[in-house]
Amino acid sequence: MTRAFYGGAILAAGVVLAACSSSLGQGDQSIRNTTRILGKRAYVTVTLDGGSRLVIRHNIPITRATTALDALREVADVRLGAGGHVVQVNGYGGGRETALGPDQSAWFVRINGVESSIDPARLRLKPGATVWWDLRRFDIYRHLPVAIGEFPNPLFTGYRDNRRPLRIAYGPDFQKDAQFLRNTVFQQLDPDVRPLRDNGTFGGLGGHSGPISTVAVRTDRANLIIGRWEDIKLDPYVLDIGLDPRGYGLTSWIEGTQIRQQPIDQEFDSVIDDAQGLVWASTVDGADDSAIVFVITGTTNAGVHGAVKALRTGKLQYYLSAVVDSDGKLITGIKNGPLAEPR
């Protein structure tokens, strides 16, 4: 939206998240945790339009040879087109004709939150993997590299077999949030936790480009950043992503002092009233196998705290990105989630 240590590490993260809240906002979070307890199984979800409609949700047994395409075939009726790409799933898809020509939609697969560019027939699954197939338009957003709705993945698992060490950088007033995530969700990873200096520079965080004092994102790390937008945008990678949200697959972002969103099936973005907190994720260059940049931010301190709260309590499951108010209440207006029930 990989990982040799799914069974133990992911179970621990799942249990921590479950313990953080008495109501996770998604009724089957316990199923997801149970899937990992059972061992050699994968959790398969099929949706439409970025998660706005649920088609299928199952956990299945897997072997070392099971691929993302095998997992889909296990739970659905799949029709392949020329070249072996997925055309229809349970009758959905297939380039339907519209008034403006063929429907610009296709099936995309996401593994542990990362949208994969690998042929799904060659993409082998590891025990505990989450496999999210989604039918969506591709003419507006060609690629949506990372979804926040599989948190703590992909920070915990990485993508495929590329697990980068985790680094958590936090701004003024967010040390407790950073330490909470470090000591509960990510304790097994023993992440490097660094503060953002009062003068707006990241203490001791060196990257591969730009002055060391102003770089928070490392291309050899998985990066979790917590702070007000005015502070974290000093990082050149974060700034580049924020200046080209569509190019990096962001459906929510901050522009000036406003939080904006763009549905994946609409041409224009809009300002979200009363929004103060935001969670988005991408990679340093938009490629699925590059370093992850997972950002918890906002226009106010309260908004950032609210975004942390919403994330750690499991309210953002299956969202691509999310916008919250100062209390952590979701006020997102786009069809990125949560999953609707089948109909």
CSV table of N, CA and C in Angstrom, one decimal, residues 11-91:
chain,number,residue,atom,x,y,z
A,11,LEU,N,2.1,-9.2,14.8
A,11,LEU,CA,1.1,-9.5,15.8
A,11,LEU,C,1.3,-8.5,17.0
A,12,ALA,N,2.5,-8.3,17.4
A,12,ALA,CA,2.7,-7.3,18.5
A,12,ALA,C,2.1,-6.0,18.2
A,13,ALA,N,2.4,-5.5,16.9
A,13,ALA,CA,1.8,-4.2,16.6
A,13,ALA,C,0.3,-4.2,16.5
A,14,GLY,N,-0.2,-5.3,16.0
A,14,GLY,CA,-1.7,-5.4,16.0
A,14,GLY,C,-2.3,-5.4,17.4
A,15,VAL,N,-1.7,-6.1,18.3
A,15,VAL,CA,-2.2,-6.1,19.7
A,15,VAL,C,-2.1,-4.8,20.3
A,16,VAL,N,-1.0,-4.1,20.1
A,16,VAL,CA,-0.9,-2.7,20.7
A,16,VAL,C,-2.0,-1.8,20.2
A,17,LEU,N,-2.2,-1.8,18.9
A,17,LEU,CA,-3.2,-0.9,18.3
A,17,LEU,C,-4.6,-1.3,18.9
A,18,ALA,N,-4.9,-2.6,19.0
A,18,ALA,CA,-6.2,-3.0,19.5
A,18,ALA,C,-6.3,-2.5,21.0
A,19,ALA,N,-5.2,-2.5,21.7
A,19,ALA,CA,-5.3,-2.1,23.1
A,19,ALA,C,-5.4,-0.6,23.3
A,20,CYS,N,-5.1,0.1,22.3
A,20,CYS,CA,-5.2,1.6,22.4
A,20,CYS,C,-6.6,2.1,22.4
A,21,SER,N,-7.5,1.3,22.0
A,21,SER,CA,-8.9,1.8,21.8
A,21,SER,C,-9.9,0.8,22.1
A,22,SER,N,-11.0,1.1,22.7
A,22,SER,CA,-12.1,0.2,22.9
A,22,SER,C,-13.0,0.1,21.7
A,23,SER,N,-12.9,1.1,20.8
A,23,SER,CA,-13.7,1.1,19.6
A,23,SER,C,-12.8,1.5,18.4
A,24,LEU,N,-12.5,0.6,17.5
A,24,LEU,CA,-11.5,0.8,16.5
A,24,LEU,C,-12.1,1.4,15.2
A,25,GLY,N,-13.4,1.6,15.2
A,25,GLY,CA,-14.1,2.2,14.1
A,25,GLY,C,-14.3,1.2,12.9
A,26,GLN,N,-13.7,0.1,12.9
A,26,GLN,CA,-13.9,-1.0,11.9
A,26,GLN,C,-14.2,-2.3,12.7
A,27,GLY,N,-15.3,-2.9,12.5
A,27,GLY,CA,-15.8,-3.9,13.3
A,27,GLY,C,-14.9,-5.2,13.3
A,28,ASP,N,-14.1,-5.4,12.2
A,28,ASP,CA,-13.4,-6.6,12.1
A,28,ASP,C,-11.9,-6.5,12.3
A,29,GLN,N,-11.5,-5.5,13.0
A,29,GLN,CA,-10.1,-5.4,13.4
A,29,GLN,C,-9.6,-6.6,14.1
A,30,SER,N,-10.4,-7.2,14.9
A,30,SER,CA,-10.0,-8.5,15.6
A,30,SER,C,-9.8,-9.6,14.6
A,31,ILE,N,-10.5,-9.6,13.4
A,31,ILE,CA,-10.2,-10.6,12.4
A,31,ILE,C,-8.8,-10.4,11.9
A,32,ARG,N,-8.4,-9.2,11.6
A,32,ARG,CA,-7.1,-8.9,11.1
A,32,ARG,C,-6.0,-9.4,12.0
A,33,ASN,N,-6.2,-9.2,13.3
A,33,ASN,CA,-5.2,-9.6,14.3
A,33,ASN,C,-5.3,-11.2,14.4
A,34,THR,N,-6.5,-11.8,14.3
A,34,THR,CA,-6.6,-13.2,14.4
A,34,THR,C,-5.9,-13.8,13.2
A,35,THR,N,-6.0,-13.2,12.0
A,35,THR,CA,-5.3,-13.7,10.8
A,35,THR,C,-3.8,-13.9,11.1
A,36,ARG,N,-3.2,-12.9,11.7
A,36,ARG,CA,-1.8,-13.0,12.0
A,36,ARG,C,-1.5,-14.0,13.1
A,37,ILE,N,-2.4,-14.2,14.0
A,37,ILE,CA,-2.2,-15.2,15.0
A,37,ILE,C,-2.2,-16.6,14.4
A,38,LEU,N,-3.0,-16.8,13.4
A,38,LEU,CA,-3.2,-18.1,12.8
A,38,LEU,C,-1.9,-18.6,12.0
A,39,GLY,N,-1.0,-17.6,11.7
A,39,GLY,CA,0.2,-18.0,11.0
A,39,GLY,C,0.2,-17.8,9.5
A,40,LYS,N,0.2,-18.9,8.8
A,40,LYS,CA,0.4,-18.9,7.3
A,40,LYS,C,-0.9,-18.5,6.6
A,41,ARG,N,-1.3,-17.3,6.8
A,41,ARG,CA,-2.5,-16.8,6.2
A,41,ARG,C,-2.3,-15.4,5.7
A,42,ALA,N,-3.1,-15.0,4.8
A,42,ALA,CA,-3.1,-13.6,4.3
A,42,ALA,C,-4.5,-13.0,4.4
A,43,TYR,N,-4.6,-11.7,4.5
A,43,TYR,CA,-5.9,-11.1,4.6
A,43,TYR,C,-6.2,-10.3,3.3
A,44,VAL,N,-7.2,-10.7,2.6
A,44,VAL,CA,-7.5,-10.2,1.3
A,44,VAL,C,-8.8,-9.3,1.3
A,45,THR,N,-8.6,-8.1,0.7
A,45,THR,CA,-9.7,-7.2,0.6
A,45,THR,C,-9.9,-6.7,-0.8
A,46,VAL,N,-11.1,-6.7,-1.3
A,46,VAL,CA,-11.4,-6.2,-2.6
A,46,VAL,C,-12.4,-5.0,-2.5
A,47,THR,N,-12.0,-3.9,-3.1
A,47,THR,CA,-12.9,-2.7,-3.0
A,47,THR,C,-13.0,-2.0,-4.3
A,48,LEU,N,-13.8,-1.0,-4.4
A,48,LEU,CA,-14.0,-0.1,-5.5
A,48,LEU,C,-13.7,1.3,-5.1
A,49,ASP,N,-13.2,2.1,-6.0
A,49,ASP,CA,-13.0,3.6,-5.9
A,49,ASP,C,-12.2,3.9,-4.6
A,50,GLY,N,-11.0,3.3,-4.4
A,50,GLY,CA,-10.2,3.6,-3.3
A,50,GLY,C,-10.7,3.3,-1.9
A,51,GLY,N,-11.6,2.3,-1.9
A,51,GLY,CA,-12.1,1.9,-0.6
A,51,GLY,C,-13.5,2.4,-0.3
A,52,SER,N,-14.2,3.0,-1.2
A,52,SER,CA,-15.5,3.6,-0.9
A,52,SER,C,-16.6,2.5,-0.9
A,53,ARG,N,-16.3,1.3,-1.5
A,53,ARG,CA,-17.3,0.2,-1.5
A,53,ARG,C,-16.5,-1.1,-1.4
A,54,LEU,N,-16.9,-1.8,-0.4
A,54,LEU,CA,-16.3,-3.2,-0.1
A,54,LEU,C,-17.0,-4.2,-1.0
A,55,VAL,N,-16.2,-5.0,-1.6
A,55,VAL,CA,-16.7,-6.2,-2.4
A,55,VAL,C,-16.5,-7.5,-1.7
A,56,ILE,N,-15.2,-7.7,-1.2
A,56,ILE,CA,-14.9,-8.9,-0.6
A,56,ILE,C,-13.9,-8.6,0.6
A,57,ARG,N,-14.0,-9.4,1.6
A,57,ARG,CA,-13.0,-9.4,2.7
A,57,ARG,C,-12.9,-10.8,3.3
A,58,HIS,N,-11.7,-11.4,3.2
A,58,HIS,CA,-11.5,-12.7,3.6
A,58,HIS,C,-10.1,-12.9,4.1
A,59,ASN,N,-9.8,-13.9,5.0
A,59,ASN,CA,-8.5,-14.3,5.2
A,59,ASN,C,-8.3,-15.7,4.7
A,60,ILE,N,-7.2,-16.0,4.1
A,60,ILE,CA,-7.0,-17.3,3.4
A,60,ILE,C,-5.7,-17.9,3.8
A,61,PRO,N,-5.6,-19.3,3.7
A,61,PRO,CA,-4.3,-19.9,3.9
A,61,PRO,C,-3.4,-19.7,2.7
A,62,ILE,N,-2.1,-19.6,3.0
A,62,ILE,CA,-1.2,-19.4,1.9
A,62,ILE,C,0.0,-20.3,2.0
A,63,THR,N,0.7,-20.5,0.9
A,63,THR,CA,2.0,-21.3,0.9
A,63,THR,C,3.1,-20.4,0.5
A,64,ARG,N,4.3,-20.9,0.4
A,64,ARG,CA,5.4,-20.1,0.0
A,64,ARG,C,5.3,-19.6,-1.5
A,65,ALA,N,4.5,-20.3,-2.2
A,65,ALA,CA,4.3,-20.0,-3.7
A,65,ALA,C,3.1,-19.1,-3.9
A,66,THR,N,2.3,-18.8,-2.9
A,66,THR,CA,1.1,-18.0,-3.2
A,66,THR,C,1.4,-16.6,-3.6
A,67,THR,N,0.8,-16.1,-4.6
A,67,THR,CA,1.0,-14.8,-5.1
A,67,THR,C,-0.2,-13.9,-4.9
A,68,ALA,N,-0.1,-12.6,-5.1
A,68,ALA,CA,-1.2,-11.7,-5.0
A,68,ALA,C,-2.3,-12.0,-5.9
A,69,LEU,N,-2.0,-12.5,-7.1
A,69,LEU,CA,-3.1,-13.0,-8.0
A,69,LEU,C,-3.7,-14.2,-7.5
A,70,ASP,N,-2.9,-15.2,-7.0
A,70,ASP,CA,-3.5,-16.4,-6.5
A,70,ASP,C,-4.5,-16.1,-5.3
A,71,ALA,N,-4.1,-15.1,-4.5
A,71,ALA,CA,-5.0,-14.7,-3.4
A,71,ALA,C,-6.3,-14.2,-3.9
A,72,LEU,N,-6.2,-13.4,-4.9
A,72,LEU,CA,-7.5,-12.8,-5.5
A,72,LEU,C,-8.3,-13.9,-6.1
A,73,ARG,N,-7.7,-14.9,-6.8
A,73,ARG,CA,-8.5,-16.0,-7.4
A,73,ARG,C,-9.1,-16.9,-6.3
A,74,GLU,N,-8.5,-16.9,-5.2
A,74,GLU,CA,-9.0,-17.7,-4.1
A,74,GLU,C,-10.3,-17.2,-3.5
A,75,VAL,N,-10.6,-15.9,-3.6
A,75,VAL,CA,-11.8,-15.3,-3.0
A,75,VAL,C,-12.7,-14.8,-4.0
A,76,ALA,N,-12.4,-14.7,-5.3
A,76,ALA,CA,-13.2,-14.1,-6.3
A,76,ALA,C,-13.2,-14.7,-7.7
A,77,ASP,N,-14.1,-14.4,-8.5
A,77,ASP,CA,-14.1,-14.8,-9.9
A,77,ASP,C,-13.3,-13.8,-10.7
A,78,VAL,N,-12.2,-14.2,-11.3
A,78,VAL,CA,-11.3,-13.3,-11.9
A,78,VAL,C,-11.2,-13.5,-13.4
A,79,ARG,N,-11.3,-12.5,-14.2
A,79,ARG,CA,-11.0,-12.6,-15.6
A,79,ARG,C,-9.8,-11.8,-16.0
A,80,LEU,N,-8.9,-12.5,-16.7
A,80,LEU,CA,-7.7,-11.8,-17.1
A,80,LEU,C,-7.7,-11.4,-18.6
A,81,GLY,N,-7.0,-10.3,-18.9
A,81,GLY,CA,-6.9,-9.8,-20.2
A,81,GLY,C,-5.6,-10.2,-20.9
A,82,ALA,N,-5.4,-9.6,-22.1
A,82,ALA,CA,-4.1,-9.9,-22.8
A,82,ALA,C,-3.0,-9.5,-21.9
A,83,GLY,N,-2.0,-10.3,-21.9
A,83,GLY,CA,-0.8,-10.0,-21.0
A,83,GLY,C,-1.0,-10.5,-19.6
A,84,GLY,N,-2.1,-11.0,-19.2
A,84,GLY,CA,-2.3,-11.6,-17.9
A,84,GLY,C,-2.7,-10.6,-16.9
A,85,HIS,N,-3.1,-9.4,-17.2
A,85,HIS,CA,-3.5,-8.4,-16.2
A,85,HIS,C,-5.0,-8.6,-15.9
A,86,VAL,N,-5.3,-8.2,-14.7
A,86,VAL,CA,-6.7,-8.4,-14.2
A,86,VAL,C,-7.6,-7.4,-14.9
A,87,VAL,N,-8.7,-8.0,-15.5
A,87,VAL,CA,-9.7,-7.1,-16.2
A,87,VAL,C,-10.9,-7.0,-15.3
A,88,GLN,N,-11.4,-8.1,-14.8
A,88,GLN,CA,-12.7,-8.1,-14.1
A,88,GLN,C,-12.5,-9.0,-12.8
A,89,VAL,N,-13.2,-8.5,-11.7
A,89,VAL,CA,-13.3,-9.3,-10.5
A,89,VAL,C,-14.8,-9.3,-10.1
A,90,ASN,N,-15.3,-10.5,-10.1
A,90,ASN,CA,-16.8,-10.6,-9.8
A,90,ASN,C,-17.6,-9.7,-10.7
A,91,GLY,N,-17.2,-9.5,-11.9
A,91,GLY,CA,-17.9,-8.7,-12.9
A,91,GLY,C,-17.6,-7.2,-12.9
